[in-house]
Amino acid sequence: MNVKRLLVFIALLGIAAAATIFTVNAVQANTLEEQYERANEAFQAEEFEKSVELYLEVLEMDASHQEARRKLAQSYIHLDRMEEAVQTLNEGIYAAPEAGALYTLLSDVYSNEGDIEKAYRTLKKGLRYSEDPSVQETYDHLLSKITIDGERRYVQEGYEREYHLVWSDGDGNHYPLEAEWTVEDPTIGEVTPVEEEPAVTVKGIKTGQTDVVVTWEDFTQTMNVNVEEQVLEEVTFSPEELDAFSLGESLTIEATGKDAAGEEMSFEPEWAVTEGKVQLTSDGPSATLTAEESGLDVLTLSYQDFTKELPVMVEGESESESFIQTNVEGQGRIAVTPDQESYETGDVVQLQAIGEQGWTFVRWTGDIEGTQSTIEHTIDGHLNVTAIFESNSHELNLTIEGEGEIFRDSLTNTYSHGETISLRARPATGWTFAAWEGDLTSSTTSARLTFDEDKQVRAVFVEEEQDEDEEVQEEEEQEEVKETTKYRLNVGKSGKGTIKQSRSGSSFEDGLLVTLTATPSNGYEFVGWRGDVNHSSRTVTIKMNSHYSVKAVFQEVTQEPDPEPEPDPQPEPEPEPELYTLTTSTDGQGYIRVSKQTVPAGQRISVQAIPAEGWTFVRWEGETSGGSTSTSIKMNRNKHVTAVFKQVNESDVEEE
């Protein structure tokens, strides 16, 4: 009897335990689902700091929750905390290598940072372990953005063109790729790598056609190159600009062409008009236009792979009908509101000059003059305007710690927005190169620097430790080496303009020829070369048989305005918004990435603290505080922030 009671008691105890386990699991499941829902609500509300905390709690409850991991990474991305996003995705891929969405998101992070090689390898790994079709789609899309940068495929015999293999992000940014280039017929064209750059030059050896094949990872593209005795490089029209045509009026236009050597050449171009407002008849380099219909048209000349356009305007019979012709110098566009084919006298239009990334609007020229990017104009006749854009410039500050030298492509300290230069560190005898610090972090002696803001770079050299026997042996080896005599070329400028150098670097062997070409910016003219070379030609060639220091002098063009009658009083322009500037500094070793330096009042500037190797970010001081590496500051006055870094001790690393 006692045995039966014991068995019944055990059975009841088992039922109670099972019920308890079921209840706990049900509560936990509901808690996980509710927590994930709260995280999603914060994410949808763009409360990303909160969504990070909630998604982390979800992953603590269920580390295999891939959607929570993916959205946690997206929250980090919105907060510009890229390192944490990468770590989160890599941990997810390690735990669930079949999760295709993690590979595609990680690839997007890498490509947005400009690391195309890591983006590619992430997707290749995803193709091995995941059957998700989105991985293949993202892989194909990544490769579809790789192109050969260099529009022209014709090369003149004895001359060369430069080509890059680049990945383009769709916003005008190009990232060069280290690729292998081969030419099918080396008797027609010769491929030569460009020193210190991921580029090649193709030189025409003899007339003919040959394929040039470029390979990067699994990507291969073939470019057909035509080598000709003469290749059209420049065309001038006579007349250079066309006045408005009257209906039935005819005009003959002559085109003169020059080749790569700057010599005039005879050629038979193709002529075309885009809108059919004029009748076109052509005879070689001559074209005759006859106006048939009022409106705007474009005359296009094409030869080999060269094209040039000339705008055409035909007036109608109505005196009140007017047209607007817009032109651009530099990189940008003009938005006309309202946008229509023609306008009546008295219509009010708005013209807005919009610069591409890295370009700033400077002024209007033509029938409208001024420096405001947005203007209103009342139509009182045909309007022909040009918007002038100039590339933004950035300053480079180089410093050295220890004993050594820094060599670069150009010795100027001012560079255009988006321009990339090569830096090479050379240690002095008894010293070795340690690392680049500041806005460039690398341990290789050669590195590339792209200008999207002012840059500060420091080369760090450390003294070698050698015993006496090694020092004696090194001195003997140096005596045996016969050094080639080299001379330095220092190139500078005053005013606004660019200098192109035929050979990269600043130190050249005895007897080498280096060609310098000066190109003034819009609104400036080239005056001449000064220093060790005094010449008024924009292009000079220097034989390196001694040290040279030269400067290109540009001066602003001053135009005397035509006398005009007193203008009618104009309404006062709206005041420009107040601008405020954010300045930064660091305490410790690291640097600060800033979204913008100066913004209108009320806008925000994002900042990110990036520690140097062996250092960690501690906090912000000044106009903001906190321990997050990324934050933003509302600009209602000039402000200053400091990022505080501390060195990571070895004992701290071991404890972690």
XYZ file of C-alpha atoms in Angstrom:
656
model
C 0.000 0.000 0.000
C 2.843 2.329 0.886
C 4.527 1.439 -2.408
C 1.400 2.414 -4.370
C 1.170 5.752 -2.567
C 4.840 6.422 -3.336
C 4.334 5.683 -7.053
C 1.300 7.984 -7.202
C 3.253 10.774 -5.470
C 6.150 10.428 -7.943
C 3.759 10.562 -10.894
C 2.073 13.718 -9.579
C 5.474 15.308 -8.972
C 6.503 14.591 -12.612
C 3.318 16.145 -13.955
C 3.871 19.275 -11.854
C 7.481 19.580 -13.022
C 6.485 19.222 -16.677
C 3.833 21.896 -16.261
C 6.358 24.229 -14.652
C 8.863 23.742 -17.492
C 6.153 24.354 -20.084
C 5.041 27.544 -18.289
C 8.615 28.888 -18.007
C 9.283 28.208 -21.695
C 6.031 29.870 -22.701
C 6.787 32.973 -20.607
C 10.334 33.126 -21.996
C 9.040 32.802 -25.561
C 6.532 35.600 -24.984
C 9.235 37.741 -23.372
C 11.607 37.224 -26.333
C 8.886 38.056 -28.838
C 7.844 41.163 -26.911
C 11.460 42.302 -26.548
C 12.051 41.887 -30.289
C 8.874 43.840 -31.037
C 10.000 46.704 -28.763
C 13.382 46.741 -30.514
C 11.665 46.943 -33.911
C 9.488 49.835 -32.721
C 12.575 51.772 -31.616
C 14.266 51.010 -34.941
C 11.247 52.215 -36.950
C 11.161 55.404 -34.847
C 14.859 55.945 -35.675
C 15.765 55.749 -31.972
C 18.896 53.789 -32.802
C 20.663 54.081 -29.435
C 17.606 52.486 -27.843
C 17.229 49.844 -30.569
C 20.876 48.813 -30.042
C 20.214 48.106 -26.350
C 17.007 46.184 -27.078
C 18.456 44.057 -29.899
C 21.439 43.194 -27.661
C 18.983 41.958 -25.010
C 17.225 39.837 -27.638
C 20.545 38.252 -28.641
C 21.369 37.556 -24.990
C 18.134 35.568 -24.812
C 18.628 33.890 -28.213
C 22.048 34.275 -29.859
C 20.759 32.564 -33.037
C 18.131 35.279 -33.736
C 19.488 36.372 -37.155
C 16.946 39.141 -37.826
C 17.776 40.780 -34.493
C 21.481 40.535 -35.343
C 20.958 42.047 -38.794
C 18.922 44.962 -37.434
C 21.435 45.473 -34.616
C 24.118 45.904 -37.283
C 21.874 48.332 -39.187
C 21.374 50.347 -35.978
C 25.147 50.561 -35.553
C 25.444 51.720 -39.180
C 22.898 54.514 -38.622
C 24.972 55.607 -35.610
C 28.144 55.486 -37.734
C 29.598 52.813 -35.431
C 31.012 50.763 -38.277
C 33.471 48.631 -36.307
C 30.670 47.329 -34.071
C 28.490 46.671 -37.129
C 31.274 44.629 -38.751
C 31.912 42.674 -35.540
C 28.186 41.931 -35.093
C 27.846 40.614 -38.648
C 31.041 38.538 -38.508
C 29.873 36.906 -35.266
C 26.567 36.063 -36.933
C 28.279 34.590 -40.003
C 30.506 32.449 -37.766
C 27.473 31.133 -35.861
C 25.213 30.684 -38.920
C 27.284 30.570 -42.134
C 24.150 29.842 -44.188
C 22.552 33.248 -43.385
C 22.836 35.073 -46.706
C 21.451 38.420 -45.474
C 24.454 38.841 -43.161
C 26.928 38.502 -46.048
C 25.115 41.058 -48.215
C 24.863 43.616 -45.400
C 28.527 43.167 -44.415
C 29.511 43.597 -48.067
C 27.532 46.860 -48.201
C 29.348 48.127 -45.093
C 32.743 47.408 -46.643
C 31.852 48.932 -50.034
C 30.465 52.095 -48.395
C 33.813 52.409 -46.594
C 35.630 52.031 -49.935
C 37.145 48.610 -49.096
C 35.994 46.840 -52.251
C 38.373 43.907 -51.802
C 36.812 42.979 -48.436
C 33.309 43.444 -49.867
C 34.167 41.084 -52.715
C 35.720 38.416 -50.478
C 32.755 38.545 -48.104
C 30.386 37.740 -50.964
C 32.683 34.990 -52.307
C 32.543 33.369 -48.873
C 28.758 33.754 -48.866
C 28.499 31.979 -52.215
C 30.348 29.004 -50.709
C 28.238 28.619 -47.577
C 24.826 30.127 -48.354
C 22.175 29.228 -50.926
C 20.372 32.557 -50.496
C 19.933 34.005 -54.044
C 20.456 37.539 -52.704
C 24.159 36.765 -52.226
C 24.591 36.004 -55.933
C 22.562 39.107 -56.863
C 24.706 41.339 -54.637
C 27.881 39.728 -55.992
C 26.792 40.386 -59.600
C 25.802 43.967 -58.697
C 29.195 44.613 -57.089
C 31.041 43.426 -60.201
C 28.724 45.437 -62.493
C 30.071 48.659 -60.934
C 33.664 47.902 -61.952
C 34.757 49.730 -65.097
C 37.867 50.947 -66.864
C 38.261 54.654 -66.112
C 39.416 56.418 -69.256
C 36.886 57.427 -71.911
C 39.140 57.401 -74.954
C 40.139 54.188 -76.711
C 42.215 55.812 -79.481
C 45.948 56.301 -78.863
C 48.300 58.209 -81.164
C 51.439 56.438 -82.357
C 54.300 57.376 -80.020
C 51.953 58.745 -77.325
C 50.219 57.193 -74.337
C 46.986 57.286 -72.324
C 46.438 56.454 -68.657
C 43.801 53.961 -67.504
C 42.508 52.831 -64.100
C 40.231 49.985 -63.082
C 37.730 51.524 -60.658
C 34.641 50.632 -58.647
C 32.022 53.418 -58.728
C 29.431 53.877 -55.969
C 26.882 55.774 -58.076
C 27.483 59.083 -56.246
C 30.471 60.102 -58.340
C 33.070 58.440 -56.104
C 35.601 56.130 -57.769
C 37.766 53.624 -55.898
C 40.825 52.372 -57.840
C 41.574 48.641 -57.772
C 44.975 46.937 -57.937
C 44.623 44.919 -61.145
C 46.767 43.053 -63.651
C 46.920 44.422 -67.207
C 48.127 42.578 -70.316
C 48.175 43.514 -74.001
C 47.348 40.946 -76.663
C 49.705 42.333 -79.331
C 52.720 44.110 -77.778
C 53.915 45.175 -81.232
C 50.906 47.553 -81.449
C 50.541 48.753 -77.855
C 52.706 48.701 -74.746
C 51.325 48.543 -71.192
C 53.414 50.155 -68.424
C 52.423 50.371 -64.722
C 52.297 53.891 -63.275
C 54.706 54.250 -60.375
C 53.028 54.241 -56.941
C 49.515 54.266 -58.466
C 46.986 51.512 -59.323
C 47.055 52.539 -62.990
C 48.771 51.810 -66.299
C 49.644 53.734 -69.430
C 49.028 52.306 -72.891
C 51.520 53.590 -75.450
C 50.924 53.380 -79.186
C 53.808 51.511 -80.873
C 52.472 51.123 -84.415
C 49.093 51.592 -86.113
C 46.569 48.815 -85.634
C 44.109 47.361 -83.134
C 44.809 45.246 -80.072
C 42.957 44.070 -76.976
C 44.058 45.067 -73.488
C 42.848 42.647 -70.790
C 42.490 43.717 -67.151
C 41.983 41.177 -64.343
C 41.021 41.766 -60.707
C 40.166 38.744 -58.532
C 37.609 36.820 -60.689
C 36.683 39.914 -62.733
C 38.023 40.249 -66.288
C 37.317 42.976 -68.834
C 38.683 43.490 -72.337
C 39.290 46.918 -73.876
C 39.928 47.330 -77.590
C 42.586 49.977 -78.291
C 43.089 51.634 -81.684
C 46.526 53.058 -82.488
C 46.457 55.701 -85.252
C 49.061 57.969 -86.846
C 47.013 60.940 -85.644
C 44.329 61.029 -82.947
C 42.005 64.019 -82.598
C 42.485 65.710 -79.206
C 41.158 69.261 -79.696
C 38.581 70.976 -81.940
C 37.831 74.677 -82.367
C 34.758 76.012 -84.175
C 34.636 79.129 -86.321
C 32.628 81.003 -85.230
C 33.194 79.821 -81.641
C 29.692 80.864 -80.512
C 26.485 81.204 -82.512
C 24.089 84.133 -82.350
C 20.389 83.338 -82.464
C 19.161 82.279 -85.936
C 16.153 83.828 -87.632
C 13.809 81.447 -89.437
C 15.268 80.652 -92.863
C 18.734 82.007 -91.989
C 21.796 79.909 -92.959
C 25.336 79.802 -91.549
C 28.452 77.731 -92.324
C 30.638 76.484 -89.457
C 34.279 75.411 -89.901
C 36.002 72.942 -87.551
C 39.789 72.847 -87.008
C 41.359 69.851 -85.279
C 44.674 69.198 -83.497
C 46.312 65.873 -82.652
C 48.200 64.674 -79.543
C 51.312 66.555 -80.685
C 49.341 69.814 -80.924
C 49.600 69.840 -84.721
C 46.672 70.594 -87.042
C 45.261 67.518 -88.768
C 42.844 66.902 -91.610
C 39.808 64.825 -90.681
C 36.314 63.926 -91.912
C 33.980 64.195 -88.905
C 30.336 63.199 -88.615
C 27.861 66.003 -87.909
C 24.419 65.715 -86.278
C 21.693 67.819 -84.649
C 19.617 66.514 -81.756
C 16.244 68.314 -82.052
C 15.817 68.943 -85.780
C 15.260 72.684 -85.393
C 17.826 73.292 -88.161
C 18.560 71.588 -91.470
C 22.126 70.263 -91.625
C 24.360 69.755 -94.661
C 28.029 68.879 -94.202
C 31.186 68.610 -96.272
C 34.159 67.288 -94.278
C 35.087 69.751 -91.516
C 32.394 72.220 -92.708
C 28.714 72.196 -91.738
C 25.934 74.493 -92.963
C 22.882 75.085 -90.764
C 19.542 76.476 -91.992
C 16.957 77.472 -89.368
C 13.579 75.773 -89.894
C 11.771 75.814 -86.523
C 12.024 78.000 -83.425
C 13.605 76.512 -80.334
C 16.889 75.172 -78.945
C 19.076 72.592 -80.667
C 22.569 71.108 -80.298
C 25.095 70.580 -83.100
C 27.423 67.618 -82.446
C 30.758 66.811 -84.130
C 32.092 63.226 -83.831
C 35.383 61.730 -85.002
C 37.104 58.562 -83.761
C 35.956 58.592 -80.095
C 36.044 62.403 -79.781
C 32.849 64.511 -79.608
C 32.162 68.219 -79.202
C 28.863 70.089 -79.006
C 27.741 73.586 -79.989
C 24.384 75.005 -78.782
C 22.022 76.457 -81.397
C 19.062 78.827 -80.901
C 16.380 79.650 -83.497
C 14.112 82.652 -82.890
C 10.435 82.385 -83.773
C 8.150 84.943 -85.361
C 6.683 85.934 -81.982
C 8.746 88.710 -80.403
C 7.528 87.741 -76.924
C 8.826 84.142 -77.152
C 12.219 83.653 -75.476
C 14.563 80.732 -74.776
C 17.039 79.966 -71.988
C 20.445 78.479 -72.812
C 22.417 77.100 -69.846
C 26.100 76.170 -69.783
C 28.402 74.819 -67.072
C 32.145 75.153 -66.442
C 33.434 72.647 -63.907
C 31.255 69.929 -62.405
C 27.692 70.877 -61.585
C 24.301 71.614 -63.142
C 21.683 74.365 -63.466
C 18.067 73.794 -62.410
C 15.536 76.116 -64.096
C 12.091 76.541 -62.510
C 9.656 76.335 -64.194
C 11.360 74.046 -66.703
C 9.748 74.543 -70.112
C 10.765 74.854 -73.751
C 10.095 78.596 -74.135
C 9.025 81.584 -72.042
C 6.961 84.727 -72.566
C 8.162 88.242 -71.807
C 7.435 89.000 -68.152
C 7.682 85.403 -66.945
C 9.688 85.003 -63.730
C 12.111 82.079 -63.572
C 14.439 80.786 -60.886
C 17.914 79.509 -61.743
C 19.805 77.400 -59.204
C 23.455 76.350 -59.602
C 24.060 72.956 -57.949
C 27.647 71.744 -57.601
C 28.660 68.096 -57.689
C 30.314 66.595 -54.623
C 33.610 68.385 -53.985
C 32.713 71.351 -56.239
C 31.536 74.820 -55.179
C 29.568 77.357 -57.193
C 31.621 80.518 -57.807
C 29.680 82.895 -60.052
C 27.338 83.419 -63.019
C 28.584 84.748 -66.345
C 26.853 85.641 -69.593
C 23.538 87.490 -69.565
C 23.414 87.224 -65.752
C 26.250 88.015 -63.363
C 26.486 87.451 -59.625
C 27.708 85.080 -56.945
C 24.453 83.869 -55.363
C 23.749 80.253 -56.297
C 19.977 80.844 -56.579
C 18.635 83.844 -58.470
C 15.330 85.032 -59.910
C 15.095 86.623 -63.350
C 12.271 88.280 -65.258
C 12.273 87.257 -68.913
C 12.794 90.200 -71.264
C 14.501 88.347 -74.117
C 16.646 85.306 -74.787
C 18.857 84.273 -71.872
C 22.305 82.670 -72.162
C 23.979 81.955 -68.800
C 26.966 79.965 -67.584
C 27.494 78.657 -64.035
C 31.138 78.478 -62.944
C 32.101 75.763 -60.432
C 35.511 75.277 -58.816
C 36.907 72.221 -57.103
C 37.158 72.519 -53.316
C 40.732 72.593 -52.044
C 42.209 71.070 -48.896
C 45.453 71.657 -46.994
C 48.060 68.999 -46.134
C 50.205 69.294 -42.999
C 53.112 66.808 -42.806
C 55.278 66.239 -39.726
C 58.095 63.810 -38.895
C 58.875 62.063 -35.611
C 62.407 60.661 -35.514
C 64.843 60.918 -38.414
C 63.754 60.369 -42.006
C 62.105 61.992 -45.032
C 58.677 62.070 -46.689
C 58.417 62.037 -50.484
C 55.226 62.861 -52.373
C 53.965 63.397 -55.932
C 53.832 67.183 -55.609
C 55.361 69.547 -53.081
C 52.332 71.836 -53.014
C 50.371 71.891 -49.752
C 46.987 72.542 -51.394
C 45.018 69.804 -53.190
C 41.654 69.596 -54.931
C 38.725 67.757 -53.358
C 38.922 64.064 -54.226
C 42.550 64.294 -55.405
C 44.747 61.333 -54.415
C 48.504 61.519 -53.827
C 51.204 59.004 -52.938
C 53.337 59.382 -49.809
C 56.599 57.481 -49.292
C 58.573 57.403 -46.047
C 62.356 56.950 -46.218
C 64.194 56.466 -42.892
C 67.646 57.940 -42.276
C 70.627 55.642 -41.756
C 70.261 53.804 -38.456
C 66.504 54.401 -38.323
C 63.487 52.389 -39.483
C 59.982 53.447 -40.453
C 57.344 52.548 -37.830
C 53.969 53.907 -38.982
C 51.860 56.718 -40.381
C 49.700 58.515 -37.821
C 46.975 61.143 -37.880
C 44.644 61.120 -40.874
C 46.612 58.213 -42.376
C 47.064 54.963 -40.453
C 49.358 52.408 -42.068
C 52.594 50.578 -41.349
C 53.798 50.366 -44.975
C 56.344 52.897 -46.223
C 54.209 53.745 -49.289
C 50.621 54.883 -48.843
C 47.925 56.806 -50.727
C 45.958 59.741 -49.326
C 42.658 61.037 -50.751
C 41.575 64.591 -49.904
C 38.008 64.962 -48.668
C 39.042 67.452 -45.958
C 42.188 69.067 -44.547
C 44.707 66.336 -43.647
C 47.363 66.055 -40.940
C 49.833 63.182 -41.326
C 52.857 62.247 -39.247
C 55.590 59.764 -40.264
C 57.093 57.989 -37.256
C 60.668 56.666 -37.424
C 62.378 54.684 -34.624
C 66.092 54.180 -34.086
C 67.524 50.763 -34.896
C 69.348 48.736 -32.253
C 72.636 47.344 -33.664
C 75.787 45.898 -32.129
C 79.210 47.099 -33.256
C 79.850 44.141 -35.614
C 76.572 44.787 -37.504
C 77.368 48.493 -37.831
C 80.837 47.757 -39.281
C 79.360 45.215 -41.736
C 76.644 47.672 -42.825
C 79.219 50.414 -43.462
C 81.291 48.017 -45.597
C 78.208 47.013 -47.632
C 77.280 50.657 -48.213
C 80.788 51.397 -49.488
C 80.432 48.588 -52.039
C 77.155 49.971 -53.425
C 77.564 52.585 -56.102
C 74.787 55.115 -55.637
C 73.085 56.780 -58.594
C 73.152 60.583 -58.449
C 69.668 61.993 -57.821
C 68.355 65.540 -57.766
C 65.289 66.989 -56.070
C 62.554 68.920 -57.863
C 60.494 71.262 -55.690
C 57.288 72.474 -57.369
C 55.023 75.143 -55.899
C 52.415 77.649 -57.034
C 50.844 80.988 -56.193
C 47.253 81.742 -57.103
C 44.655 79.190 -58.201
C 45.584 76.515 -60.703
C 46.937 72.985 -61.064
C 50.327 71.580 -62.054
C 50.622 68.273 -63.905
C 53.946 66.448 -63.690
C 54.945 63.888 -66.363
C 56.814 61.778 -63.792
C 55.594 61.203 -60.249
C 57.845 61.871 -57.291
C 60.183 64.652 -56.237
C 63.607 62.977 -56.619
C 64.949 62.006 -60.057
C 68.073 60.409 -61.485
C 70.650 62.528 -63.284
C 69.657 63.306 -66.885
C 65.935 62.431 -66.668
C 63.469 64.791 -68.374
C 60.465 65.994 -66.354
C 57.663 67.955 -68.050
C 55.506 70.366 -66.044
C 52.168 71.708 -67.334
C 50.364 74.571 -65.571
C 46.568 74.926 -65.949
C 44.847 77.992 -64.416
C 41.507 77.687 -62.606
C 38.431 79.519 -63.865
C 38.896 83.271 -63.448
C 42.699 82.994 -63.358
C 45.443 83.159 -65.982
C 48.925 81.684 -66.078
C 51.674 84.325 -65.776
C 54.828 82.221 -65.946
C 57.336 80.004 -64.172
C 59.600 81.528 -61.536
C 62.589 80.286 -59.528
C 65.211 78.139 -61.243
C 63.089 78.273 -64.428
C 61.800 81.546 -65.908
C 59.435 80.895 -68.777
C 56.029 82.122 -69.949
C 54.944 78.889 -71.675
C 52.454 76.790 -69.707
C 54.488 73.643 -70.466
C 58.201 73.373 -69.659
C 60.602 70.423 -69.689
C 63.429 70.252 -67.140
C 66.539 68.103 -67.495
C 67.475 66.918 -64.018
C 71.198 67.727 -63.822
C 70.944 69.692 -60.544
C 68.429 70.497 -57.807
C 65.509 72.620 -59.094
C 62.922 74.744 -57.338
C 60.181 76.216 -59.538
C 56.903 77.989 -58.959
C 53.892 78.410 -61.271
C 52.396 81.886 -60.920
C 48.649 82.351 -61.550
C 46.874 85.681 -61.246
C 43.206 86.552 -61.160
C 41.745 87.921 -64.380
C 40.310 91.399 -63.928
C 37.706 92.380 -66.482
C 36.730 95.978 -67.097
C 32.926 96.110 -67.173
C 31.236 97.819 -70.081
C 29.681 101.169 -69.116
C 26.018 100.664 -68.360
C 23.163 103.015 -67.574
C 22.147 103.331 -63.963
C 20.183 100.171 -63.154
C 16.698 100.267 -61.716
C 16.632 99.823 -57.959
C 16.721 96.154 -57.094
C 15.173 94.625 -54.010
C 17.644 93.837 -51.273
C 18.723 90.186 -51.482
C 17.719 87.905 -48.663
C 20.480 87.743 -46.049
C 22.738 84.722 -46.231
C 22.281 82.378 -43.233
C 24.848 82.715 -40.463
C 27.620 80.131 -40.701
C 29.284 78.490 -37.714
C 32.495 76.453 -37.619
C 33.389 73.421 -35.524
C 37.055 73.080 -34.542
C 38.498 69.900 -33.054
C 41.490 68.706 -31.081
C 42.698 65.448 -29.532
C 44.161 64.450 -26.170
C 46.194 61.289 -26.768
C 46.801 59.486 -30.045
C 43.929 59.295 -32.520
C 41.988 61.573 -34.831
C 38.496 62.935 -35.392
C 36.444 62.389 -38.551
C 34.107 65.363 -39.176
C 31.144 65.320 -41.595
C 31.499 69.072 -42.301
C 33.622 71.893 -40.960
C 31.231 74.857 -41.434
C 27.399 74.755 -41.666
C 24.476 77.214 -41.517
C 23.042 77.973 -38.079
C 20.828 75.202 -36.703
C 22.343 72.358 -38.710
C 24.205 69.467 -37.056
C 27.761 68.231 -37.600
C 28.585 64.549 -37.024
C 31.924 63.639 -35.441
C 33.585 60.262 -34.939
C 36.603 59.592 -32.709
C 39.032 57.046 -34.167
C 41.854 55.903 -31.849
C 45.332 55.034 -33.078
C 46.580 51.471 -32.740
C 47.201 50.684 -29.066
C 44.874 53.461 -27.886
C 41.175 53.568 -26.958
C 38.600 56.349 -26.955
C 37.569 57.588 -23.466
C 35.210 60.562 -23.773
C 34.332 63.849 -25.452
C 35.111 67.214 -23.857
C 34.108 70.747 -24.768
C 30.744 71.368 -26.460
C 29.671 67.727 -26.113
C 30.257 64.878 -23.686
C 29.773 61.152 -23.387
C 31.653 57.978 -24.150
C 30.172 57.047 -27.546
C 32.728 57.300 -30.357
C 30.122 58.934 -32.635
C 27.902 61.903 -31.853
C 26.501 65.040 -33.462
C 26.553 68.703 -32.425
C 23.921 71.353 -33.194
C 25.657 74.491 -34.459
C 24.171 77.681 -32.987
C 27.603 79.301 -32.526
C 31.258 78.490 -33.232
C 32.137 75.426 -31.170
C 35.115 73.258 -30.206
C 35.293 69.605 -29.137
C 38.148 67.452 -27.878
C 38.397 63.670 -28.179
C 40.239 62.083 -25.249
C 42.146 58.852 -25.916
C 44.108 56.682 -23.478
C 46.799 54.111 -24.170
C 45.818 50.463 -23.785
C 48.154 48.735 -21.301
C 49.300 45.168 -22.003
C 47.901 44.103 -18.610
C 44.471 45.429 -19.628
C 44.579 43.401 -22.848
C 45.549 40.212 -20.976
C 42.698 40.684 -18.484
C 40.234 41.039 -21.346
